[in-house]
Amino acid sequence: MEYGLKPLGREKLWLWLMLVPTIIGLLFGTIGSLLATLTLSFFDWDLIGSPTWAGISNYDALFKNESYMEAFSNTLKFSAMYVPGVVIISLLLAVLLNRKIRGVGIFRTIYFLPTVTSAVATALVWNMIYGRDTGILNFMLESVGMSPICWLCTNNAMLSVVIVNVWGAIGEGMIIFLAGLTAIPRDYYKAAELDGASGFQQFLRVTIPLVTPSIFFQTLIAAINAFQAYDYIYMLTRRSGGDSSVPVAVFSIYRNAFHFFRMGDASAQAIQLAVLVALFMGVMFWWERRYVVYE
Amino acid sequence: MKNRIATILILVLIAALLLSACGSSKPTSSGPVEITFMMWGAPEEQTVWQAVVDDFQAANPNIKVNVEVSDWDSYWTKLNTLFAGGTPPDVFAMDAPLYLDWQSRGALLNLQPYIDANPGFLDGFYPQTLMAYKLDDGYYGLPRDFQTITLFYNKDMFDAAGMAYPTADWTYDDLLSASKQLTLDKDNDGKTDQYGLWTDTWDMELFWSELIWANGGEIISPDHTKTLIAEGGARDAWTYIDTLYKEGIMPTPATAGEYGGDLFQSGQAAMTTIGHWAVPGYVASNINFGVAPMPKGPKGAATSVNSAGFVISKDSKNHDAAFAFIKFALSEAGQKRLAELGFAIPVLKSVAESDAYLKQPGDLDQQVFLDSLAFAHMKPVFKGYEEWAGVVGDGLIPVWDGEADLNTALDAVVPSADEILANNK
């Protein structure tokens, strides 16, 4: 299948000319640093001396490195909660807000607000919500006679952090699903209604299959964000020494590279994370071919 | 085909343009030498350092110094990036515990030849401050100021409770009982409004190293292979800290975080243990405070001394100019300027014991910080310090937050900490 017109003659030259900045950015920025990371992962380098060949020892060390394995499993746990959370909640939200009700614009804006608010500011607000002594959440718990919970202590920090991240991401997800929902022709619902389908059945048999492209896209975006999640997590869980009580893989990569001077280890960790993301994408694209319905 | 060739030509041209733009090096002028001095610090520190630099430039018109100040976190990231890019600053500030990490990577210039060329240069220094930088083949850095940890107390809170201020004879038992008395729930809502004590127990410097030493314990073996924080007297020190948290005398890390960290500065804690760097902040927050030496433990008095220093990049092209600047900053004139800053204590005995340091504005007894040197232990300097400190600090936070048992956590922390020491041999 081909779309659009083919550029001809001089047009082609201009086309390339226009593409050059992006291509250079891709070559040097993205592909270049990817190759550099891949290369560095086979070397030991402390950022000052010259890199020395390390073979696969950095990869070997990955699995023996307790703190990295903890960070890596935190990333997996985080993703396992975050991705379904974002996809399901933002889909439901979009369905709710895809009606002609009074003030729907206000609600859409409210849910979208976190997306455009700085992460530092929102993390501050959430710190006030989660506070053990002064937090709003514990105040509510105590006023109904429950005992306060230390939301950001080591045991609960993961869950608390997932909640904030999901809350911050549903606005964007909602917009994508709203776009997908608007594209569904009303006729389908009319037809389903004539056949006597209930609202829930319509949702299950009409809406869901027809928004699968959005679900696919949103899952992909959410998964990529989950593997890279860092800002809210760090700001909610940072400790005095610059450490975090929920260290995630990205955090570990940064610490190893720029605090512990182990570029090789950090690169190996980055490559491992990249491979994992690539595998996940592979599964997603297989799923897309199998289940996603394009009209 | 023609088009493809044109395209490739354009690509090559643009790439060449870009590369030449990146590759253009600084013009080599025969004029004055320019050096860069990078440090961490607050904006007001930049003002004082600029004054030091101005004095220096007036005396050395052929050297120009660019001062770059960053906050602590971005400072180290920036420094690493500059080193990785092959353009390190000529002179930069060093925190003593991290010194070996940098020295062992071959980043630093051995200053011994310069020191030898300036006989008597180090004579006026407090010897305790030089120790951290002295290696077998000489000094790869020099201290610029130092910090001893002392006990700060809020006079208003002691007065309100009708209690006598802490003295040099205080023991940790006195600290505990006074802290208990000063922990108040003023409005009887079941929540503490005033804590007896607040300090940081994540890093060793503010409290736990002093306590371990006062209990006769040690932190790390002299050859830097074994973590000793769970042995002998050291364990008693941890039990003491555990009591402070369990009895609610000291806010847990989670609670302290809610109040912005320093509860002494926010007027919610009656005492703290911290260094001289905190003084300007406490003065600015209108805290009516005094200082006393750290309390005594079963094995006598102990406190911690740490220093910030200067180092020169080995790859700097202006070693002579860089050392000239360090030499000036460590001269009486330079150190007097630093004393005005009020953050730290000059390393030159003659300046620290002069009015420049002792007669700073306010009625704070500056002598306490100097006298503490008599029983101060050097904050340990070893490779892998940051990672080690993280494992120990993080490993114990669940204990302080009431989520884990102290002895179990200690027994788990030590092997992990030792493994880091082994990896950083």
XYZ file of C-alpha atoms in Angstrom:
720
model
C 0.000 0.000 0.000
C 1.294 3.451 -0.816
C -0.117 6.747 0.206
C 0.226 10.188 -1.252
C 2.252 11.447 -4.160
C 5.760 10.429 -4.931
C 8.229 13.300 -4.868
C 9.812 13.901 -8.241
C 13.029 15.455 -9.532
C 14.032 18.621 -7.758
C 11.379 18.006 -5.163
C 13.359 15.015 -4.016
C 16.403 17.176 -3.418
C 14.420 19.589 -1.299
C 12.852 16.724 0.534
C 16.249 15.415 1.522
C 17.469 18.870 2.366
C 14.565 19.326 4.762
C 15.173 15.928 6.278
C 18.863 16.488 6.846
C 18.630 18.179 10.260
C 16.498 15.368 11.616
C 18.677 12.709 10.045
C 21.798 14.245 11.528
C 20.101 14.417 14.902
C 19.131 10.774 14.604
C 22.561 9.691 13.398
C 24.608 11.490 15.995
C 22.130 11.814 18.816
C 20.168 8.609 18.846
C 21.976 6.003 16.804
C 25.375 7.421 17.714
C 24.792 7.282 21.421
C 23.188 3.875 21.093
C 26.299 2.532 19.382
C 28.519 4.313 21.886
C 26.593 2.744 24.750
C 26.796 -0.669 23.138
C 30.547 -0.284 22.661
C 31.144 1.050 26.155
C 29.271 -1.869 27.649
C 32.209 -4.073 26.615
C 34.744 -1.777 28.257
C 35.617 -0.618 31.736
C 35.811 3.142 31.847
C 35.992 5.496 34.820
C 35.369 8.616 32.696
C 38.959 9.832 33.091
C 41.464 7.212 31.977
C 41.161 5.390 28.690
C 38.588 2.599 28.435
C 39.951 -0.924 28.844
C 38.488 -4.000 27.159
C 36.268 -5.941 29.524
C 34.648 -8.532 27.260
C 31.288 -9.624 28.592
C 32.313 -9.133 32.217
C 30.007 -6.134 32.630
C 27.047 -8.256 31.546
C 28.207 -11.053 33.776
C 28.372 -8.612 36.693
C 24.801 -7.422 36.093
C 23.269 -10.452 37.674
C 25.636 -10.442 40.624
C 25.063 -6.775 41.316
C 22.546 -6.813 44.160
C 21.609 -3.166 43.965
C 21.086 -3.279 40.207
C 18.939 -6.404 40.426
C 16.853 -4.650 43.064
C 16.504 -1.594 40.843
C 15.675 -3.763 37.845
C 13.026 -5.734 39.687
C 11.592 -2.459 40.947
C 11.238 -1.331 37.349
C 9.461 -4.577 36.452
C 7.129 -4.352 39.454
C 6.452 -0.713 38.707
C 5.653 -1.436 35.057
C 3.421 -4.368 35.943
C 1.231 -2.054 38.004
C 1.635 1.147 36.035
C 0.870 -0.010 32.484
C -2.485 -1.731 33.134
C -3.365 1.044 35.562
C -2.848 3.769 32.991
C -4.498 1.928 30.104
C -7.602 0.772 31.973
C -8.256 3.930 33.943
C -7.712 6.309 31.052
C -9.939 4.194 28.784
C -12.753 4.193 31.342
C -12.282 7.900 31.873
C -12.428 8.563 28.152
C -15.643 6.534 27.818
C -17.186 8.495 30.691
C -16.151 11.818 29.229
C -17.142 10.955 25.680
C -20.716 12.096 26.155
C -22.596 15.227 25.636
C -22.909 16.246 29.251
C -22.749 19.705 30.714
C -19.251 20.792 31.694
C -17.487 17.886 29.998
C -14.767 20.280 28.869
C -14.019 21.226 32.462
C -13.625 17.587 33.480
C -11.413 16.844 30.507
C -9.232 19.817 31.443
C -9.007 18.742 35.065
C -7.891 15.236 34.157
C -5.411 16.593 31.672
C -3.885 19.145 34.070
C -1.239 16.856 35.611
C 0.241 16.336 32.149
C 1.036 20.010 31.759
C 2.080 20.674 35.358
C 5.751 20.473 36.259
C 6.731 17.211 37.901
C 8.538 19.038 40.691
C 5.420 20.953 41.671
C 3.152 17.920 41.599
C 5.662 15.856 43.542
C 5.642 18.545 46.230
C 1.873 18.439 46.422
C 1.895 14.651 46.647
C 4.470 14.861 49.415
C 1.908 16.877 51.359
C -0.781 14.344 50.618
C 1.369 11.386 51.656
C 2.972 12.937 54.774
C 2.851 10.711 57.835
C 2.147 13.421 60.408
C 0.735 16.251 58.367
C -0.535 14.466 55.260
C -4.077 14.901 54.012
C -4.458 11.193 53.349
C -3.585 10.216 56.913
C -5.790 12.987 58.228
C -8.681 11.396 56.348
C -7.780 7.916 57.612
C -7.565 9.134 61.187
C -10.846 11.007 61.022
C -12.608 7.729 60.225
C -10.787 6.033 63.081
C -8.060 4.224 61.162
C -4.411 4.339 62.124
C -2.074 6.435 59.980
C 0.069 4.791 57.312
C 3.604 5.817 56.408
C 2.966 6.080 52.678
C 6.493 6.898 51.645
C 8.341 4.531 54.011
C 10.189 1.651 52.419
C 7.292 -0.845 52.617
C 4.617 1.265 50.940
C 6.682 3.561 48.771
C 6.284 1.491 45.600
C 2.492 1.543 45.686
C 2.386 5.238 46.548
C 4.708 6.044 43.694
C 2.648 3.964 41.202
C -0.471 5.868 42.216
C 1.158 9.231 41.543
C 2.576 8.118 38.202
C -0.732 6.660 37.038
C -2.516 9.822 38.147
C -0.015 11.863 36.170
C -0.415 9.802 33.004
C -4.153 9.221 32.664
C -4.731 12.696 31.229
C -2.626 11.986 28.196
C -4.080 8.489 27.834
C -7.579 9.900 28.064
C -6.913 12.264 25.134
C -5.680 9.403 22.972
C -8.706 7.249 23.806
C -11.085 10.163 23.284
C -9.652 10.588 19.792
C -10.117 6.870 19.177
C -13.673 6.912 20.518
C -14.731 9.889 18.411
C -13.614 7.999 15.330
C -16.133 5.205 15.940
C -19.153 5.791 13.675
C -22.372 6.295 15.660
C -24.142 3.886 13.274
C -22.545 0.912 14.970
C -24.068 1.864 18.291
C -27.438 2.506 16.650
C -27.307 -0.904 15.022
C -26.311 -2.557 18.285
C -29.110 -0.768 20.071
C -31.645 -1.996 17.502
C -30.394 -5.514 18.114
C -31.111 -4.985 21.791
C -27.550 -4.731 23.090
C -27.198 -3.205 26.564
C -24.818 -0.347 27.276
C -22.260 -2.717 28.736
C -22.564 -5.079 25.779
C -22.064 -2.165 23.426
C -18.927 -1.222 25.307
C -17.604 -4.772 25.181
C -18.582 -5.655 21.586
C -18.378 -2.332 19.797
C -16.181 0.079 21.712
C -13.386 -2.219 22.817
C -12.728 -3.862 19.422
C -12.797 -0.514 17.671
C -10.430 1.230 20.040
C -7.850 -1.556 19.898
C -5.536 0.684 17.848
C -5.618 3.221 20.689
C -5.193 0.502 23.312
C -2.212 -0.800 21.427
C -0.675 2.626 21.090
C -1.371 3.600 24.687
C 0.057 0.348 26.051
C 3.206 0.909 24.051
C 3.604 4.496 25.247
C 2.814 3.557 28.845
C 5.335 0.724 28.782
C 8.066 2.963 27.408
C 7.250 5.586 30.020
C 7.240 2.935 32.734
C 10.727 1.752 31.865
C 11.969 5.325 31.850
C 9.978 6.586 34.852
C 12.179 8.592 37.115
C 11.110 12.154 37.989
C 8.104 11.577 40.271
C 9.722 8.513 41.770
C 12.923 10.264 42.640
C 11.261 13.346 44.020
C 8.944 11.364 46.248
C 11.489 8.881 47.519
C 14.814 10.675 47.568
C 16.975 10.349 50.637
C 19.605 12.586 52.123
C 22.536 11.098 50.232
C 20.911 11.459 46.824
C 19.698 7.882 47.050
C 16.145 6.722 46.522
C 14.046 4.291 48.544
C 12.557 2.972 45.295
C 15.627 2.841 43.059
C 14.595 2.008 39.489
C 16.764 0.823 36.615
C 17.204 4.275 35.076
C 18.285 5.612 38.448
C 20.802 2.825 38.834
C 22.241 3.530 35.381
C 22.681 7.191 36.253
C 24.259 6.466 39.631
C 26.685 3.914 38.235
C 27.762 6.186 35.421
C 28.066 9.531 37.144
C 28.466 8.777 40.817
C 30.339 5.492 40.963
C 32.375 6.084 37.772
C 31.424 2.745 36.213
C 30.507 3.661 32.664
C 30.862 0.051 31.525
C 28.432 -1.312 34.103
C 26.022 1.533 33.456
C 26.138 0.894 29.706
C 25.514 -2.824 30.176
C 22.515 -1.994 32.350
C 21.226 0.423 29.730
C 21.609 -2.176 26.992
C 19.833 -4.783 29.053
C 16.962 -2.373 29.630
C 16.876 -1.506 25.927
C 16.768 -5.190 24.958
C 13.913 -5.727 27.346
C 11.978 -2.797 25.902
C 12.665 -4.120 22.393
C 11.389 -7.579 23.347
C 8.282 -6.068 24.811
C 7.730 -4.054 21.643
C 8.131 -7.239 19.617
C 5.402 -8.913 21.635
C 3.228 -5.838 21.268
C 3.597 -5.753 17.495
C 2.771 -9.434 17.276
C -0.294 -8.687 19.347
C -1.109 -5.807 17.046
C -1.117 -8.030 13.948
C -3.245 -10.578 15.738
C -5.846 -8.451 17.492
C -5.759 -4.810 16.517
C -8.601 -3.823 14.208
C -7.894 -1.055 11.727
C -10.838 0.170 9.769
C 21.208 8.712 -9.698
C 22.180 12.338 -10.113
C 19.882 13.210 -7.274
C 21.460 10.669 -5.020
C 24.890 12.116 -5.658
C 23.586 15.602 -4.922
C 22.031 14.335 -1.735
C 25.202 12.703 -0.563
C 27.127 15.863 -1.377
C 24.760 17.957 0.673
C 24.965 15.518 3.566
C 28.742 15.539 3.477
C 28.805 19.315 3.305
C 26.531 19.735 6.276
C 28.383 17.115 8.279
C 31.661 18.855 7.505
C 30.237 22.199 8.578
C 29.000 20.719 11.828
C 32.255 18.969 12.562
C 34.329 22.055 11.908
C 32.057 24.014 14.206
C 32.568 21.444 16.967
C 36.262 21.137 16.397
C 37.181 24.807 16.460
C 39.372 25.131 19.495
C 39.886 28.103 21.744
C 42.150 30.705 20.227
C 45.584 30.490 21.775
C 46.427 33.986 22.836
C 49.732 35.123 24.196
C 47.942 37.353 26.709
C 46.951 36.514 30.253
C 46.495 32.906 31.338
C 42.898 31.929 32.021
C 42.008 29.280 34.557
C 38.695 27.909 35.705
C 37.836 27.254 39.325
C 34.774 25.105 39.948
C 33.130 24.616 43.313
C 29.858 23.646 44.946
C 28.146 26.125 47.179
C 25.382 28.620 47.821
C 25.047 31.848 45.816
C 26.430 33.903 48.720
C 29.569 31.781 48.604
C 30.092 32.844 45.024
C 30.213 36.479 46.166
C 32.955 35.784 48.668
C 34.928 33.635 46.261
C 34.668 36.351 43.667
C 36.225 38.687 46.255
C 39.080 36.217 46.797
C 39.523 35.976 43.041
C 39.513 39.774 42.652
C 42.234 40.093 45.297
C 44.213 37.373 43.562
C 43.866 38.952 40.129
C 44.948 42.310 41.488
C 48.126 40.670 42.770
C 48.586 38.536 39.622
C 47.462 40.621 36.658
C 48.544 37.958 34.153
C 46.152 35.305 35.499
C 42.416 35.423 35.035
C 40.229 33.117 37.152
C 36.702 32.142 36.161
C 34.648 30.986 39.133
C 31.828 28.513 38.491
C 29.538 27.646 41.373
C 26.932 24.861 41.276
C 24.792 23.225 43.914
C 26.148 20.029 45.435
C 24.250 17.534 43.259
C 24.824 19.126 39.894
C 28.420 19.960 40.801
C 29.562 16.338 40.692
C 27.579 15.517 37.570
C 29.003 18.546 35.816
C 32.514 17.694 36.912
C 32.234 14.119 35.657
C 30.848 15.282 32.349
C 33.675 17.778 31.899
C 36.249 15.102 32.698
C 34.644 12.612 30.343
C 34.683 15.265 27.637
C 38.379 15.941 28.220
C 37.892 19.557 29.331
C 38.256 19.460 33.118
C 38.415 22.679 35.148
C 41.934 23.666 36.232
C 41.132 23.939 39.931
C 38.116 22.403 41.611
C 36.703 21.869 45.071
C 36.946 18.427 46.645
C 35.110 16.837 49.535
C 37.620 14.833 51.571
C 35.642 11.532 51.660
C 35.487 11.501 47.850
C 39.142 12.483 47.406
C 40.487 8.957 46.946
C 37.876 8.113 44.334
C 39.216 10.948 42.219
C 42.868 10.512 43.053
C 42.819 6.799 42.242
C 41.370 7.526 38.809
C 44.443 9.557 37.991
C 42.487 12.780 37.696
C 44.521 14.842 40.120
C 47.903 16.497 39.984
C 50.458 15.633 42.646
C 51.069 18.944 44.399
C 54.192 17.758 46.215
C 56.695 19.442 43.840
C 54.942 22.773 44.407
C 54.815 22.247 48.148
C 58.535 21.419 48.149
C 59.203 24.593 46.191
C 57.430 26.638 48.875
C 59.141 25.664 52.122
C 57.019 26.227 55.207
C 53.828 26.477 53.139
C 51.963 23.881 55.214
C 53.329 24.907 58.599
C 50.401 27.094 59.559
C 47.738 24.453 58.804
C 45.866 22.467 61.436
C 47.543 19.060 61.081
C 44.188 17.240 61.418
C 42.976 18.890 58.252
C 46.008 17.847 56.214
C 45.781 14.162 57.134
C 42.954 13.391 54.742
C 44.955 14.523 51.719
C 48.359 13.079 52.561
C 49.282 9.997 50.549
C 52.531 8.022 50.311
C 53.859 10.068 47.425
C 52.596 13.443 48.548
C 49.510 15.638 48.532
C 47.101 15.496 45.598
C 44.918 18.115 47.233
C 44.951 20.612 50.072
C 42.229 21.493 52.567
C 40.711 24.946 52.258
C 38.416 24.890 55.311
C 37.199 22.379 57.833
C 34.185 21.440 59.876
C 33.860 19.935 63.326
C 30.476 18.714 64.488
C 29.079 20.269 67.663
C 25.842 20.260 69.632
C 23.550 23.173 68.747
C 20.745 24.075 71.157
C 17.787 26.409 70.938
C 18.129 28.798 73.891
C 14.464 29.837 73.830
C 13.299 26.241 74.201
C 15.693 25.560 77.075
C 14.614 28.800 78.772
C 10.941 27.962 78.336
C 11.521 24.589 80.012
C 13.628 26.219 82.738
C 16.537 23.935 81.889
C 20.267 24.680 81.984
C 22.059 24.869 78.627
C 24.227 21.926 77.536
C 27.810 22.073 78.801
C 31.133 20.534 77.853
C 30.547 17.921 80.580
C 27.387 16.523 79.045
C 27.210 12.789 78.392
C 24.946 11.030 75.914
C 22.750 10.112 78.900
C 22.321 13.827 79.597
C 21.470 14.374 75.963
C 18.849 11.626 76.117
C 17.161 12.875 79.276
C 17.208 16.527 78.183
C 15.816 15.546 74.782
C 13.035 13.628 76.497
C 12.117 16.656 78.590
C 12.163 18.925 75.578
C 9.918 16.707 73.450
C 6.532 18.350 73.798
C 2.996 17.900 72.615
C 1.898 21.455 73.324
C -1.716 21.193 72.181
C -2.319 17.643 73.433
C -3.459 16.338 70.062
C -1.277 13.263 70.379
C 1.287 14.632 67.964
C 4.693 15.987 68.848
C 5.034 19.722 68.235
C 8.578 20.064 69.506
C 11.211 17.378 69.271
C 14.089 17.189 71.741
C 16.624 16.403 69.041
C 16.859 16.302 65.296
C 19.844 15.134 63.329
C 20.631 13.199 60.192
C 21.443 9.533 60.711
C 21.825 8.637 57.037
C 25.401 9.803 56.587
C 27.863 9.195 59.399
C 29.094 12.755 59.718
C 26.394 14.434 61.791
C 25.779 11.902 64.481
C 26.493 8.248 64.218
C 30.255 8.302 63.677
C 30.707 10.527 66.744
C 28.505 8.226 68.789
C 30.350 5.106 67.664
C 33.724 6.626 68.524
C 32.432 7.809 71.922
C 31.361 4.209 72.550
C 34.811 2.907 71.701
C 33.769 1.486 68.338
C 35.241 1.969 64.896
C 33.757 2.510 61.444
C 36.129 0.819 59.076
C 39.353 -1.138 59.423
C 42.561 0.825 58.745
C 43.175 -1.124 55.515
C 39.630 -0.274 54.304
C 38.553 -3.882 53.880
C 36.154 -4.395 56.774
C 33.098 -2.495 57.929
C 33.172 -2.371 61.721
C 29.925 -0.540 62.447
C 28.253 -3.590 64.000
C 31.030 -4.631 66.350
C 31.573 -4.010 70.047
C 30.759 -0.500 71.198
C 29.417 0.430 67.788
C 26.308 -1.682 68.303
C 25.560 0.235 71.515
C 25.678 3.434 69.503
C 23.010 2.127 67.113
C 20.857 0.965 70.017
C 21.046 4.517 71.387
C 19.842 5.943 68.068
C 17.099 3.326 67.893
C 15.914 4.516 71.325
C 15.797 8.141 70.159
C 13.483 7.162 67.318
C 11.391 4.603 69.219
C 10.694 7.009 72.064
C 9.679 9.707 69.615
C 12.388 12.089 70.843
C 13.768 12.426 67.333
C 11.545 12.617 64.227
C 11.920 9.626 61.913
C 13.417 10.272 58.474
C 9.923 10.111 56.936
C 8.564 12.678 59.378
C 11.623 14.927 59.120
C 11.201 14.924 55.344
C 7.713 16.363 55.778
C 9.102 19.353 57.642
C 11.700 20.115 55.018
C 14.618 18.272 56.584
C 16.221 20.555 59.158
C 13.811 20.737 62.089
C 16.225 22.790 64.154
C 16.141 25.509 61.537
C 12.356 25.428 61.355
C 12.192 25.828 65.133
C 10.693 22.383 65.759
C 13.628 20.725 67.496
C 15.433 21.877 70.626
C 18.829 20.473 69.691
C 20.794 19.238 66.716
C 24.304 18.085 65.937
C 25.741 19.738 62.878
C 28.730 21.709 61.594
C 29.546 25.362 61.200
C 28.099 25.477 57.688
C 24.619 25.548 59.219
C 25.284 28.752 61.194
C 24.376 31.337 58.486
C 21.088 29.530 57.807
C 20.149 29.379 61.491
C 21.011 33.053 61.931
C 18.896 33.923 58.889
C 15.980 31.938 60.342
C 16.243 33.943 63.587
C 16.934 30.906 65.739
C 18.284 31.958 69.144
C 20.911 29.257 69.509
C 24.167 28.353 71.209
C 26.752 25.625 70.694
C 28.376 23.111 73.022
C 30.876 20.317 72.324
C 29.494 16.894 71.405
C 28.461 14.917 74.524
C 30.834 12.378 76.051
C 30.257 8.659 75.743
C 31.468 5.714 77.850
C 34.852 6.004 76.118
C 35.181 9.776 76.371
C 34.575 12.667 74.017
C 34.613 12.342 70.246
C 33.586 14.364 67.277
C 34.197 14.260 63.548
C 36.372 16.553 61.466
C 35.927 16.820 57.731
C 37.313 19.252 55.224
C 36.685 20.659 51.810
C 39.766 21.159 49.713
C 41.322 22.223 46.455
C 42.640 19.914 43.777
C 44.218 20.580 40.390
C 43.369 18.516 37.297
C 46.301 16.558 35.998
C 45.211 17.450 32.474
C 45.092 21.188 33.149
C 47.390 23.157 30.870
C 48.087 25.785 33.492
C 49.415 23.942 36.518
C 51.535 26.888 37.655
C 48.723 29.415 37.506
C 46.368 26.936 39.184
C 48.753 26.414 42.067
C 49.358 30.149 42.384
C 45.634 30.569 42.897
C 45.423 27.801 45.515
C 48.421 29.260 47.289
C 46.732 32.636 47.436
C 43.413 31.249 48.659
C 45.289 29.424 51.417
C 47.285 32.491 52.415
C 46.254 34.619 55.392
C 44.616 37.173 53.116
C 42.571 34.549 51.285
C 41.622 32.658 54.437
C 40.468 35.871 56.128
C 38.034 36.454 53.293
C 36.719 32.919 53.715
C 36.282 33.423 57.434
C 33.989 36.363 56.634
C 31.774 33.946 54.772
C 30.811 32.337 58.067
C 30.200 28.886 56.563
C 33.366 27.090 57.549
C 36.479 27.318 59.651
C 39.794 28.445 58.124
C 42.507 25.799 57.931
C 45.181 28.325 58.847
C 45.650 28.332 62.598
C 46.680 31.992 62.602
C 43.417 33.016 60.922
C 41.112 30.668 62.828
C 42.517 31.941 66.119
C 42.313 35.577 65.066
C 39.413 37.998 65.253
C 38.612 37.355 61.593
C 37.106 34.039 62.619
C 36.477 34.343 66.372
C 34.783 37.761 66.276
C 32.126 37.060 63.675
C 28.853 38.954 64.027
C 26.592 37.504 66.714
C 27.434 36.100 70.117
C 28.087 32.501 69.044
C 31.007 30.894 70.884
C 33.202 30.141 67.839
C 35.884 28.714 70.103
C 33.799 25.551 70.603
C 34.395 24.509 66.990
C 38.161 24.946 67.366
C 38.374 23.246 70.761
C 36.529 20.237 69.324
C 39.596 19.478 67.225
C 41.291 18.174 70.384
C 39.049 15.073 70.386
C 38.069 14.951 66.720
C 38.411 11.850 64.559
C 38.911 12.342 60.860
C 35.839 11.445 58.806
C 37.065 8.273 57.075
C 38.384 8.685 53.553
C 38.269 5.581 51.395
C 37.491 4.460 47.871
C 33.844 3.746 47.124
C 32.726 6.006 49.957
C 29.525 7.212 48.317
C 28.296 3.735 47.416
C 29.252 2.381 50.842
C 27.470 5.243 52.615
C 24.388 4.552 50.522
C 24.238 0.891 51.450
C 24.633 1.652 55.154
C 22.290 4.648 55.210
C 19.571 3.018 53.100
C 19.856 -0.274 54.923
C 19.011 1.323 58.238
C 16.249 3.728 57.210
C 13.549 1.020 57.528
C 14.717 0.568 61.132
C 14.339 4.253 61.923
C 10.951 4.357 60.184
C 9.858 1.483 62.400
C 9.640 -1.113 59.628
C 12.597 -3.340 60.496
C 14.554 -4.683 63.441
C 17.874 -2.995 64.182
C 20.080 -6.055 64.662
C 18.687 -7.881 61.653
C 19.253 -4.822 59.480
C 22.795 -4.287 60.788
C 23.690 -7.910 60.122
C 22.418 -7.548 56.571
C 24.124 -4.216 55.920
C 27.659 -5.196 56.914
C 28.260 -7.911 54.283
C 26.859 -5.686 51.509
C 29.072 -2.825 52.676
C 32.112 -5.119 52.775
C 31.373 -6.262 49.244
C 31.536 -2.662 48.064
C 34.872 -2.249 49.807
C 36.121 -5.394 48.048
C 34.947 -4.066 44.666
C 36.759 -0.792 45.270
C 40.100 -2.251 46.258
